[in-house]
Each structure stands twice: as C-alpha cells, then as structure tokens.
Short mmCIF file of C-alpha atoms and ligand atoms in Angstrom, two decimals:
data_model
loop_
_atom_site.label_atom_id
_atom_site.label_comp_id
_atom_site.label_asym_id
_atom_site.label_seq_id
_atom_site.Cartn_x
_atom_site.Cartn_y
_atom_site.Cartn_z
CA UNK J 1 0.00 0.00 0.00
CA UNK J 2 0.90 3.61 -0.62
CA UNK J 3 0.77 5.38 2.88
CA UNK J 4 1.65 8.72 1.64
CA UNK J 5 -1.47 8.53 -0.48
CA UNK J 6 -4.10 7.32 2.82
CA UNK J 7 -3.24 9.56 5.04
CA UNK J 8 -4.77 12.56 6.01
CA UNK J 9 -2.05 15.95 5.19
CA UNK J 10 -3.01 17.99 7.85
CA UNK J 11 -1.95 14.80 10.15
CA UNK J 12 1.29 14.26 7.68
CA UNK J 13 1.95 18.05 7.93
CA UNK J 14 2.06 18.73 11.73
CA UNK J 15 5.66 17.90 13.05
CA UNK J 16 6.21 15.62 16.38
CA UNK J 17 6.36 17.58 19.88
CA UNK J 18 9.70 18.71 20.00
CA UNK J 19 9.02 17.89 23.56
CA UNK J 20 8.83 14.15 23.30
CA UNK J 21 11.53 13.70 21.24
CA UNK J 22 13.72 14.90 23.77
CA UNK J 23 12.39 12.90 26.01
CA UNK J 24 12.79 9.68 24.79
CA UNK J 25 16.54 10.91 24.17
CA UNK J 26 16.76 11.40 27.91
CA UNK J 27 14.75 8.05 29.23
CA UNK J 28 17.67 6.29 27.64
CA UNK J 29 20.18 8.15 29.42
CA UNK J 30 22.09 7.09 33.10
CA UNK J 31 21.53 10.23 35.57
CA UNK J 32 19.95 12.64 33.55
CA UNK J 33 17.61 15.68 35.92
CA UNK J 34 14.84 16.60 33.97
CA UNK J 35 13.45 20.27 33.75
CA UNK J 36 11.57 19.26 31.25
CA UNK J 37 8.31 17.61 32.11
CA UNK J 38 5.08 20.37 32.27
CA UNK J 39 3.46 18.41 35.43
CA UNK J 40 4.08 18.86 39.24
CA UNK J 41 6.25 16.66 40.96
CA UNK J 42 3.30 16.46 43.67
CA UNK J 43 1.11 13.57 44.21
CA UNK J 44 -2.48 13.99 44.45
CA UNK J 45 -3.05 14.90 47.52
CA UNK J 46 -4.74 11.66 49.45
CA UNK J 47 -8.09 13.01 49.69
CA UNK J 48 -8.97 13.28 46.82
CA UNK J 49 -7.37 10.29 45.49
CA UNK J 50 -9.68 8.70 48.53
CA UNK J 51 -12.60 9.98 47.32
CA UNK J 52 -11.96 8.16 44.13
CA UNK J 53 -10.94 4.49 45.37
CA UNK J 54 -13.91 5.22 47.65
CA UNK J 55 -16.28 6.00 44.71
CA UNK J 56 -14.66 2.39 42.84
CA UNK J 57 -15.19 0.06 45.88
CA UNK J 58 -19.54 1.30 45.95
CA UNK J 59 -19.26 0.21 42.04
CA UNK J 60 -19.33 3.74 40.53
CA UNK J 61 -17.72 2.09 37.46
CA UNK J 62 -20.43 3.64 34.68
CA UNK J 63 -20.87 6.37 31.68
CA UNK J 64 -21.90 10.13 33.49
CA UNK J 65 -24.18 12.19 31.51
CA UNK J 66 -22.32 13.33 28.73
CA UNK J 67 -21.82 16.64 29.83
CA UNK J 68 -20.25 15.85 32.85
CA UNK J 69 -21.51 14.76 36.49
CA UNK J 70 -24.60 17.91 37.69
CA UNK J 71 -22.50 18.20 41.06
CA UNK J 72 -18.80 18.72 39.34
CA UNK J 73 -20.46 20.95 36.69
CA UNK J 74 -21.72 22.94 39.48
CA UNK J 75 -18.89 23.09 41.71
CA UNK J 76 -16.94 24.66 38.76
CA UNK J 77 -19.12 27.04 38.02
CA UNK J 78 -19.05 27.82 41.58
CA UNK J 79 -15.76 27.63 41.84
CA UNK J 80 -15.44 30.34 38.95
CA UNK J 81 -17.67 32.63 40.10
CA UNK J 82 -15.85 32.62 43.66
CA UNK J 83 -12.27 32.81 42.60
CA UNK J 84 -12.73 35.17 39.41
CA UNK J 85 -15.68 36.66 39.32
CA UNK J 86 -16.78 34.35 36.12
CA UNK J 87 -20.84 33.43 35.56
CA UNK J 88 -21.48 30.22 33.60
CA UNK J 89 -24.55 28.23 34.56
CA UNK J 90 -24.65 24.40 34.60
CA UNK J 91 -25.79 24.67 30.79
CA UNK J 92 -22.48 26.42 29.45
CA UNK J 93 -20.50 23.86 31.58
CA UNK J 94 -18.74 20.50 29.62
CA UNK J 95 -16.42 18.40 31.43
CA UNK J 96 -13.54 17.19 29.38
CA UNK J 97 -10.63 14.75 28.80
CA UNK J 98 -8.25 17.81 30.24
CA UNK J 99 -8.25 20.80 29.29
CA UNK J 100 -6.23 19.13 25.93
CA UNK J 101 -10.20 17.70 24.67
CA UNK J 102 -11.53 20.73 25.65
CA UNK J 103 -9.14 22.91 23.66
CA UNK J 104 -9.35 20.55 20.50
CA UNK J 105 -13.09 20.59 21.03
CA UNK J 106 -13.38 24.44 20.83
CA UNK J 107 -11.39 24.50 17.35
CA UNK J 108 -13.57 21.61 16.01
CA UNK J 109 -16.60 23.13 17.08
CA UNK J 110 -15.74 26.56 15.31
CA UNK J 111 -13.53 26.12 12.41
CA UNK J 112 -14.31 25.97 9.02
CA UNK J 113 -11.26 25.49 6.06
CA UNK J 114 -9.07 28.30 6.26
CA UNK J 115 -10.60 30.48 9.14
CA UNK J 116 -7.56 31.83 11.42
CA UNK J 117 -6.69 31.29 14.73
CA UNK J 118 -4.21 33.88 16.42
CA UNK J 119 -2.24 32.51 18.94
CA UNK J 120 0.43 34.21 21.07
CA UNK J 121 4.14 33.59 20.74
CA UNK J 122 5.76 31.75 22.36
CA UNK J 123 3.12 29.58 23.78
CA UNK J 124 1.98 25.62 24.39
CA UNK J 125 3.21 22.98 21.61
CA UNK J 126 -0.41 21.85 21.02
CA UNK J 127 -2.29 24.92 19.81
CA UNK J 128 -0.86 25.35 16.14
CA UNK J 129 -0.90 21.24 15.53
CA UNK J 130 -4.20 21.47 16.52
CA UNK J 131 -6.08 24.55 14.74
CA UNK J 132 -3.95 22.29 11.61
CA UNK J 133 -5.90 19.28 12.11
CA UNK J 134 -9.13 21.13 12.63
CA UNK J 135 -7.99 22.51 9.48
CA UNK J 136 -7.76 25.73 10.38
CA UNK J 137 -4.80 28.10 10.10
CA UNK J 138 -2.40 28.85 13.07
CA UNK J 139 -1.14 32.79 12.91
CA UNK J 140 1.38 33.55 15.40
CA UNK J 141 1.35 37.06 16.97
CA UNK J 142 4.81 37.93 18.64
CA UNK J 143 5.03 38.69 22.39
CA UNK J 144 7.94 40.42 23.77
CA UNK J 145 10.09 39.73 26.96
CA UNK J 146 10.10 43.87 27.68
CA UNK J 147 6.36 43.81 27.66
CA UNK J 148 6.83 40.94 30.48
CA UNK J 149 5.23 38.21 27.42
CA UNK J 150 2.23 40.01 27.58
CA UNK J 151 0.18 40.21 24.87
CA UNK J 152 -0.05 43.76 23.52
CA UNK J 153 -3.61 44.57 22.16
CA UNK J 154 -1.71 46.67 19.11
CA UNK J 155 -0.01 44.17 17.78
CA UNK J 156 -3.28 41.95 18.41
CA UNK J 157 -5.15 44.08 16.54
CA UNK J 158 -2.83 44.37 13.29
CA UNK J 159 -2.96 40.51 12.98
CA UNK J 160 -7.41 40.65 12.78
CA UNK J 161 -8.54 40.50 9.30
CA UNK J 162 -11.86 39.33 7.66
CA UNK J 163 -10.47 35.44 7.94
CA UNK J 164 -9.88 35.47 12.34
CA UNK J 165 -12.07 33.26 14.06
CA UNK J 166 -10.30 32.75 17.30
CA UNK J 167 -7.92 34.39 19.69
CA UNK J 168 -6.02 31.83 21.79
CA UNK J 169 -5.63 33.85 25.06
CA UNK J 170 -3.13 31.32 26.89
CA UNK J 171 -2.25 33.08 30.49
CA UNK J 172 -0.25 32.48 33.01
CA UNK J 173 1.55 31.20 29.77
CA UNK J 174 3.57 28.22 28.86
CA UNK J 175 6.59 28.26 28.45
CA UNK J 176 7.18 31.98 29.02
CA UNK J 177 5.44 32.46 32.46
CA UNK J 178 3.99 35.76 31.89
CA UNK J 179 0.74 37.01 33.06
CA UNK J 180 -1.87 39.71 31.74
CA UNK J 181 -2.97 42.34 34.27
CA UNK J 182 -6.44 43.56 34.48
CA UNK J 183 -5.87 46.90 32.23
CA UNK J 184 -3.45 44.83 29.31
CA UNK J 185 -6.75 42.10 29.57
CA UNK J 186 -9.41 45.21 29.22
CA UNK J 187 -7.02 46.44 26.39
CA UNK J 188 -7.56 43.15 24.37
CA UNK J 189 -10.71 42.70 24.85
CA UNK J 190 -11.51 46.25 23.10
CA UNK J 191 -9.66 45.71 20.28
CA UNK J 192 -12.40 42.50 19.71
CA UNK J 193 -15.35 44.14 20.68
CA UNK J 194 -17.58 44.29 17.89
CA UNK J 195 -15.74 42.01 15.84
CA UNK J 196 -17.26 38.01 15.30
CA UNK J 197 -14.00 36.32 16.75
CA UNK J 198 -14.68 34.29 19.84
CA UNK J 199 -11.70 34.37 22.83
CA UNK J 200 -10.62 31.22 23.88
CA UNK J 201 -8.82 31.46 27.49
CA UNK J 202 -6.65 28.86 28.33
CA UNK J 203 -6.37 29.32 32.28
CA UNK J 204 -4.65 26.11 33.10
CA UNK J 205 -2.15 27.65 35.09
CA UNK J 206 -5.15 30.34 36.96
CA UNK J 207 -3.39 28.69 40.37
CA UNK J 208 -0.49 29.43 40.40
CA UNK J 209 0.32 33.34 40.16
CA UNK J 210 3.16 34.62 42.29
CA UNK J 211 2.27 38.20 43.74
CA UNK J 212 -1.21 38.68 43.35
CA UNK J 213 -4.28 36.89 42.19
CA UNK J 214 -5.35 35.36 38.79
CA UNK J 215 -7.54 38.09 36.34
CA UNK J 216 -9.62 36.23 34.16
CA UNK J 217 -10.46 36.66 30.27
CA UNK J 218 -13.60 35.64 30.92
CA UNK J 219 -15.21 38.31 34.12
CA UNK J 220 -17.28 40.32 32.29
CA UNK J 221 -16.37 38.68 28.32
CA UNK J 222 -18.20 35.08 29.24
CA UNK J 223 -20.27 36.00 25.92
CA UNK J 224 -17.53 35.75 23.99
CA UNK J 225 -15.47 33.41 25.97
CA UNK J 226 -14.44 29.93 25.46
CA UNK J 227 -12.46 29.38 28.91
CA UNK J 228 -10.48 26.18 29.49
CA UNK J 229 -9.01 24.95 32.16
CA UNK J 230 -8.72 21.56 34.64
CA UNK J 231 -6.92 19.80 37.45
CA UNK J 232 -3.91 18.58 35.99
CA UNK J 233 -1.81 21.36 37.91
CA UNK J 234 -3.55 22.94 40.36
CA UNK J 235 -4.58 19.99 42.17
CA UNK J 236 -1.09 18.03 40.73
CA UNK J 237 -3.62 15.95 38.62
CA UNK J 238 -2.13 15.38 35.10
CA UNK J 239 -2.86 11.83 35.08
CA UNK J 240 -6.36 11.52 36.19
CA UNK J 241 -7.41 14.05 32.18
CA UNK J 242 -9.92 15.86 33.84
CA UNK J 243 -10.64 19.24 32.69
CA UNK J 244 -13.85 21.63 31.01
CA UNK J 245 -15.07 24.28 28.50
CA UNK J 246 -17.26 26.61 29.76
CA UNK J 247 -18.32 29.29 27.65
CA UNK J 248 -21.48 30.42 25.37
CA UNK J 249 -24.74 27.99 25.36
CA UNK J 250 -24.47 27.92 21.16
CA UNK J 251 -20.63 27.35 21.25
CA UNK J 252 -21.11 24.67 24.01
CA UNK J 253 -24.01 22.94 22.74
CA UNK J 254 -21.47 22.40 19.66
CA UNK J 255 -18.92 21.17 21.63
CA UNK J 256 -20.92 18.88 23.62
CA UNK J 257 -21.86 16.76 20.26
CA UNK J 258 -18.60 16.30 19.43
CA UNK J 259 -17.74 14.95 22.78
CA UNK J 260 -21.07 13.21 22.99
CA UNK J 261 -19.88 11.06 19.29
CA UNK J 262 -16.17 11.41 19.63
CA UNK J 263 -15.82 10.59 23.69
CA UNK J 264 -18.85 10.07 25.47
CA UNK J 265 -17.76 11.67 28.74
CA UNK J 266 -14.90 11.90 30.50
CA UNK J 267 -14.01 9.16 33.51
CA UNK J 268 -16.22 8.79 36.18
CA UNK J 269 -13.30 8.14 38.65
CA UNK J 270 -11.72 11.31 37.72
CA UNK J 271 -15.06 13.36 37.86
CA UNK J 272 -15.57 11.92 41.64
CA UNK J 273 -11.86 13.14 42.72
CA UNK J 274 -12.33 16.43 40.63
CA UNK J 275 -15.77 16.71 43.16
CA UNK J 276 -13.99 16.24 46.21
CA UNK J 277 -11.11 18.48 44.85
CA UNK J 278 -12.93 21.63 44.66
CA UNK J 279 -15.41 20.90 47.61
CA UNK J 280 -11.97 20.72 49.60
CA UNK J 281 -10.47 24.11 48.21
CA UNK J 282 -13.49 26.17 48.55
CA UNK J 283 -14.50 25.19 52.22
CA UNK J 284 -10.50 25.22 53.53
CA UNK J 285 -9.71 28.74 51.70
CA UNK J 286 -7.63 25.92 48.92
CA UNK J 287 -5.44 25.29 51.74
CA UNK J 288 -3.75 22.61 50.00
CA UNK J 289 -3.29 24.39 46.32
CA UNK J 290 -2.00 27.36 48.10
CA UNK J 291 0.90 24.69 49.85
CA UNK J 292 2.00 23.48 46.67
CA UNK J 293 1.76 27.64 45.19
CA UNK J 294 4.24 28.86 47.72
CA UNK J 295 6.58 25.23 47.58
CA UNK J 296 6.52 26.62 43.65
CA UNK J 297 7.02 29.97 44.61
CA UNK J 298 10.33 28.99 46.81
CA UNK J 299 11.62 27.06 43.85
CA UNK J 300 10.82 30.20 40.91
CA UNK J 301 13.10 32.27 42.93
CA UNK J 302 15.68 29.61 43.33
CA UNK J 303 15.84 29.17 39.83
CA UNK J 304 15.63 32.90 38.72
CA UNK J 305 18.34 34.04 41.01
CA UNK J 306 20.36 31.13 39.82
CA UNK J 307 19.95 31.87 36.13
CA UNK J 308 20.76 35.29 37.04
CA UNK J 309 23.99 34.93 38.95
CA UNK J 310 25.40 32.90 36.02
CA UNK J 311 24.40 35.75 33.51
CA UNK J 312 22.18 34.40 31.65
CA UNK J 313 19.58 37.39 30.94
CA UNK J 314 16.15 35.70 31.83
CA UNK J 315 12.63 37.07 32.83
CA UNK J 316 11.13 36.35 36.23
CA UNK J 317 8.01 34.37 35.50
CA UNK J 318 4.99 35.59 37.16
CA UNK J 319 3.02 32.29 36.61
CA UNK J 320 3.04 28.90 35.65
CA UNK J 321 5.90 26.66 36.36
CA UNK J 322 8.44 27.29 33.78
CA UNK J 323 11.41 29.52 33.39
CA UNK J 324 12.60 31.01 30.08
CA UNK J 325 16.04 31.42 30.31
CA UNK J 326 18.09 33.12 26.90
CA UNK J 327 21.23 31.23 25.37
CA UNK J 328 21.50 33.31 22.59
CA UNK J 329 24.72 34.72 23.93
CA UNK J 330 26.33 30.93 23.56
CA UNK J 331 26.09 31.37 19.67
CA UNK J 332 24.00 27.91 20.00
CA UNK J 333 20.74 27.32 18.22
CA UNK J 334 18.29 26.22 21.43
CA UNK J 335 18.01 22.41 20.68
CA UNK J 336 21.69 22.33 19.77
CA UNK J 337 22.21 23.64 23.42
CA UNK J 338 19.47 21.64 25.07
CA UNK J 339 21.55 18.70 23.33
CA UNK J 340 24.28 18.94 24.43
CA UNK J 341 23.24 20.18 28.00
CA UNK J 342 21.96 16.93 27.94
CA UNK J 343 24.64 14.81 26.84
CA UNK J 344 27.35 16.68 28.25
CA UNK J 345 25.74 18.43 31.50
CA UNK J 346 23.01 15.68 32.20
CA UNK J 347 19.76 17.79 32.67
CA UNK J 348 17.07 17.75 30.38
CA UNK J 349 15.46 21.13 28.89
CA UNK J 350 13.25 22.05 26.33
CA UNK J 351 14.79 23.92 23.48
CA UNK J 352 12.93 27.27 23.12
CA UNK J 353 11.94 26.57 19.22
CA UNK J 354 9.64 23.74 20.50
CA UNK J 355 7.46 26.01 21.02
CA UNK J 356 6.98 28.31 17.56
CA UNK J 357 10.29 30.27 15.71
CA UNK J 358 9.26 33.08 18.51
CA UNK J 359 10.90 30.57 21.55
CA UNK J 360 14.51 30.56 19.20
CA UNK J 361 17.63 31.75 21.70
CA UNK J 362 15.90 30.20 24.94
CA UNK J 363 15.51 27.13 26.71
CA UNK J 364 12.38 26.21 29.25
CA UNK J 365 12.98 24.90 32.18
CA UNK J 366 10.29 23.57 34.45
CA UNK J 367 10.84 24.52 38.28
CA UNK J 368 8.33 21.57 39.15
CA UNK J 369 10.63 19.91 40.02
CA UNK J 370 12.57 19.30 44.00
CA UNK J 371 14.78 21.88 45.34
CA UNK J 372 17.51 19.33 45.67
CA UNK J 373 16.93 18.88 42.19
CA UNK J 374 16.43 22.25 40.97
CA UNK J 375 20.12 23.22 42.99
CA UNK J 376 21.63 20.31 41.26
CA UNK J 377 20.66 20.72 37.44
CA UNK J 378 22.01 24.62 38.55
CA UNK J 379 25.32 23.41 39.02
CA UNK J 380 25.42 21.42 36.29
CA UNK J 381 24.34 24.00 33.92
CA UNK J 382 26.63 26.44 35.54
CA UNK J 383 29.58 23.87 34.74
CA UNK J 384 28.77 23.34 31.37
CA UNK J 385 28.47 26.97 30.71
CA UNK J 386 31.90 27.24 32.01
CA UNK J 387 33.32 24.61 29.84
CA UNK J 388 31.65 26.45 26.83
CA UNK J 389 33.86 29.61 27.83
C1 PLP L 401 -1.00 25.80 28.49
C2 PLP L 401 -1.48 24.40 28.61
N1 PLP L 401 -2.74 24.11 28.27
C3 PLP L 401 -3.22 22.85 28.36
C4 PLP L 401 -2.43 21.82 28.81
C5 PLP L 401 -3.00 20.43 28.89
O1 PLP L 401 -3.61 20.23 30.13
P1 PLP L 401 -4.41 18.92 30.50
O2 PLP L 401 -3.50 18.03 31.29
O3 PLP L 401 -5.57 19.41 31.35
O4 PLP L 401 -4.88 18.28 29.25
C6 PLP L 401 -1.11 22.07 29.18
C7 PLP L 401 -0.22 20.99 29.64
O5 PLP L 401 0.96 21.12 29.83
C8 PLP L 401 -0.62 23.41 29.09
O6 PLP L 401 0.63 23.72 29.44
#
C-alpha cells in the first residue's frame, strides 16, 4: 500500500512535539535531571485520590451524563464565580478529557477550512498542531520579553482580518510564564469588541500566580469566551485528564456533540476526585493548592536568582511553572544547546523553538521539580556553561 497517499495531510503536515523527542533521548540516558516535564512533581493529595478508590469500591464504574456529572459541573461554576468573578450556569458547563479535549473541542466546534486562529508567541506545543488538524490556520502574533510576554492589544489588533475566528488567550503562559494584568486584559478585549471572533482562554495555570491573584479573560467577556481549564496542575492531577469548557450555550451545545460522538464523557473516577477536589479548596480557603503555590514559589526564585547569577539574561516568571532562560549569547541554536546540555551536563530542557520560531535563543525549564533537584541541574548547567567559555 501507498501510505503517503491514505493519510490525512493535515496529520502528515504537523511535526512531532519537539518535547517528546527529547524525552525519549533522555529516558535512555544514566543520571539525567529533567526540567523538562510540564506536570508537578506532587502527588495527588490523598483526599482526593480517597474519594476516588472510595467511589470504585460502591461500584461507581459507569458512563456520566455526557456533559459531565450535575455536582462537578456545578462546583466549577461555583468555583469560577468565587475565585474570578466568572458566571457560567450548569448549561455552558462540559467536562472534558483535560483541558487538551476541551481545547481541540473548541477548534472543532468553530472552524471551518481556512478560518484563522491567532495565537500568542511563544506559547503551548499543542495549539498550532491542533487549529492544523481542525484545518484551520495557526497565525502567530509575537510577544515580547520587555512587555513581560504580555500580549499587547496593538499588535493583536494588526494581525485581525476578515479570515480570524479565534484568539487563543493562553495566560499564566507556557513556556514563558507571563501574566496579563487587568488593564493589558481590558485592552484586548476592546480591540475584539464588535468584531465576530470568539476568545478562547486557556487558564490552566489560573493557580499558580506569584504576587497577586489570577484576572480572568472571561469576568465580564463570558459572551464571547471559550475558557479552558482543569486539574492537571492545580490539584497536581495530570494523570487523572480531567478538565472543562465553559463558555457560550451555542458554542457549548457544539462542543458537547462532538464529545457526545467522539468521547462520550470523561471518567467517572476522575469526575468523583475532581468533586472532592474543589469541595476541599473552597470550604479550607484551597489550603492545600495554596501549599503546593508557595513550595513553587520557593523554587521560581531559586531558579531565577540562579539563572541570574550565572548571567544568563532571563525574565522572572509571574506564573506557571516554567522559566525562560536566553542562550542566545552561547552562539547555540536552542536544541543544539538543550543537546548537548543533555549529553554533556546531564539535565534535560526544552529547546525554546519547540514552542513556535518566537521561543529561538531560549531554553524552558520547568521549576516543578525538588529543590535538591532544581540546585543540582544549577550546578550542572553552571559547569557546562563554564566549559563552553
Ligand atoms: C497551556 C497548557 N494548556 C493545556 C495543557 C493540557 O492540560 P491537561 O492536562 O488538562 O490536558 C497544558 C499541559 O501542559 C498546558 O501547558
């Protein structure tokens, strides 16, 4: 058989993560640290993984409504509303494999051939690869490291034309770690009032801000608003792929039918834990996701003062997990430096270019990781740097 000829060429098009390939590099590999892994080094913490095995042993082993269990959907949108100031009902509420289904679901659910998607630079590996296979096009608007990554509504606005469909709003941002404030947000938001071209707010990270609290896309915009987000690192639970969509009834309704053919709905177990998670956090103040916030907050400064003292100019992240480091000064390409960092210094990075031409001349490095660990790949990179001199 001809392969090239049955398969799909928005699938033959996209290129692996430059993620996993580095990873499989580094599995092989005797004493390697990795920085490289997006997830928190945290277990679940045991009540909620309690509430789960509890839910197994009574036989809760069965489909949910497809939109997701009535008490998680409301806790969320309870949980919203509390923490940001965000009003979805139950109705504009979808429960999803991670926030990953819910993200691919939004670009299904609005994209027809050739409508544009603009998407912040540098920012997660999945978004372009998967606007592509929605068959869609991927635009990349620059951000810039003296506007602290955030994205400027100027430059926004001189990327809109008649073909936009979506704005990929993706803050605290991957791999950067910048933030919006409430005035850059408002800023944005003018620019697409008026216009047809729906937001969609990736708030994964909405937990962990250092200095001040989380401003959503979505207060005030949920008419407009696809916003994303999930468990995976807020409540350290990647594994579990529980996230949602809330936004718009029309937009929702849309995505729900794809979910409803494509996925039915996502695991009970998980939607039991993800009930007992935010029941937890919003009667104990989120006690426990404000433990593992400052544990990441001791660890960002470790890191940035480290990067600093061995002159590397990098930008204190505000959010997230990751740090954004610039090699450019080494005269190294980033995956030519991640590769050899790895080879020769034994700690594995992600080369900046993994994540669109705008993340060329840095490596991310993910500070989820233990302090022991964090002071260790430090040295080593220190070392290697020195060897390079
Ligand atoms: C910005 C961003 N969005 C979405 C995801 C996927 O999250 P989930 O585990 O909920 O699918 C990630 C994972 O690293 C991410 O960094």
């Amino acid at each position: 058989m001809n392969y090239d000829k049955v398969l799909a060429s928005p699938v033959v098009s996209i290129p692996p993560s430059g993620i996993r390939r580095f990873f499989d590099v580094a599995s092989t590999m005797q004493g390697v640290i990795s920085l490289g892994v997006g997830e928190p080094d945290f277990v679940t913490p045991w009540n909620i993984r309690e509430a789960s095995i509890h839910s197994i042993e009574h036989g809760r082993t069965h489909y949910t409504s497809n939109h997701g269990m009535p008490e998680l959907r409301e806790l969320i949108c309870e949980y919203l509303s509390r923490r940001y100031g965000v009003r979805y009902d139950l109705s504009s509420c979808l429960v999803t494999v991670g926030a990953s289904e819910a993200l691919d679901l939004a670009f299904r659910a609005l994209l027809n051939p050739g409508d544009e998607v603009l998407i912040p630079a540098p920012s997660y590996v999945s978004y372009a690869p998967c606007v592509t296979l929605a068959h869609g096009i991927p635009v990349a608007v620059p951000t810039y490291e003296e506007d602290a990554y955030a994205l400027r509504a100027d430059v926004l606005e001189s990327f809109l034309n008649e073909r936009t469909k979506a704005v990929i709003l993706p803050y605290p941002n991957n791999p950067t770690g910048g933030i919006m404030t409430r005035p850059q947000i408002d800023a944005v938001t003018r620019v697409l009032s008026g216009r047809d071209v729906v937001m969609i707010a990736d708030e994964i990270y909405s937990e962990l801000t250092y200095g001040g609290t989380h401003e959503s896309f979505a207060k005030g915009m949920e008419d407009r608003t696809i916003l994303i987000n999930g468990f995976s690192k807020a409540f350290a639970m990647t594994g579990w792929r529980l996230g949602y969509a809330c936004g718009p009834k029309p937009l929702i309704d849309m995505m729900v039918k794809i979910h409803q053919y494509t996925m039915l709905c996502a695991p009970v177990m998980a939607q039991t834990a993800g009930i007992e998670a935010l029941k937890d956090a919003l009667s104990s103040d989120f006690a426990q996701v404000r433990a593992m916030r400052n544990a990441y907050n001791r660890r960002r400064l470790l890191i940035y003062e480290g990067f600093k003292d061995m002159g590397l100019p990098v930008f204190e992240p505000r959010g997230a997990f990751y740090i954004f480091p610039s090699i450019r000064e080494t005269g190294m390409t980033s995956e030519q430096f991640c590769e050899r960092l790895l080879k020769e210094g034994r700690v594995a990075t992600v080369p900046g270019n993994a994540f669109g031409d705008a993340g060329e001349g840095h490596i991310r490095c993910s500070y989820a990781a233990s302090t022991d660990n964090i002071m260790e790949s430090l040295r080593r990179i220190r070392v290697f740097l020195n060897h390079l001199n």
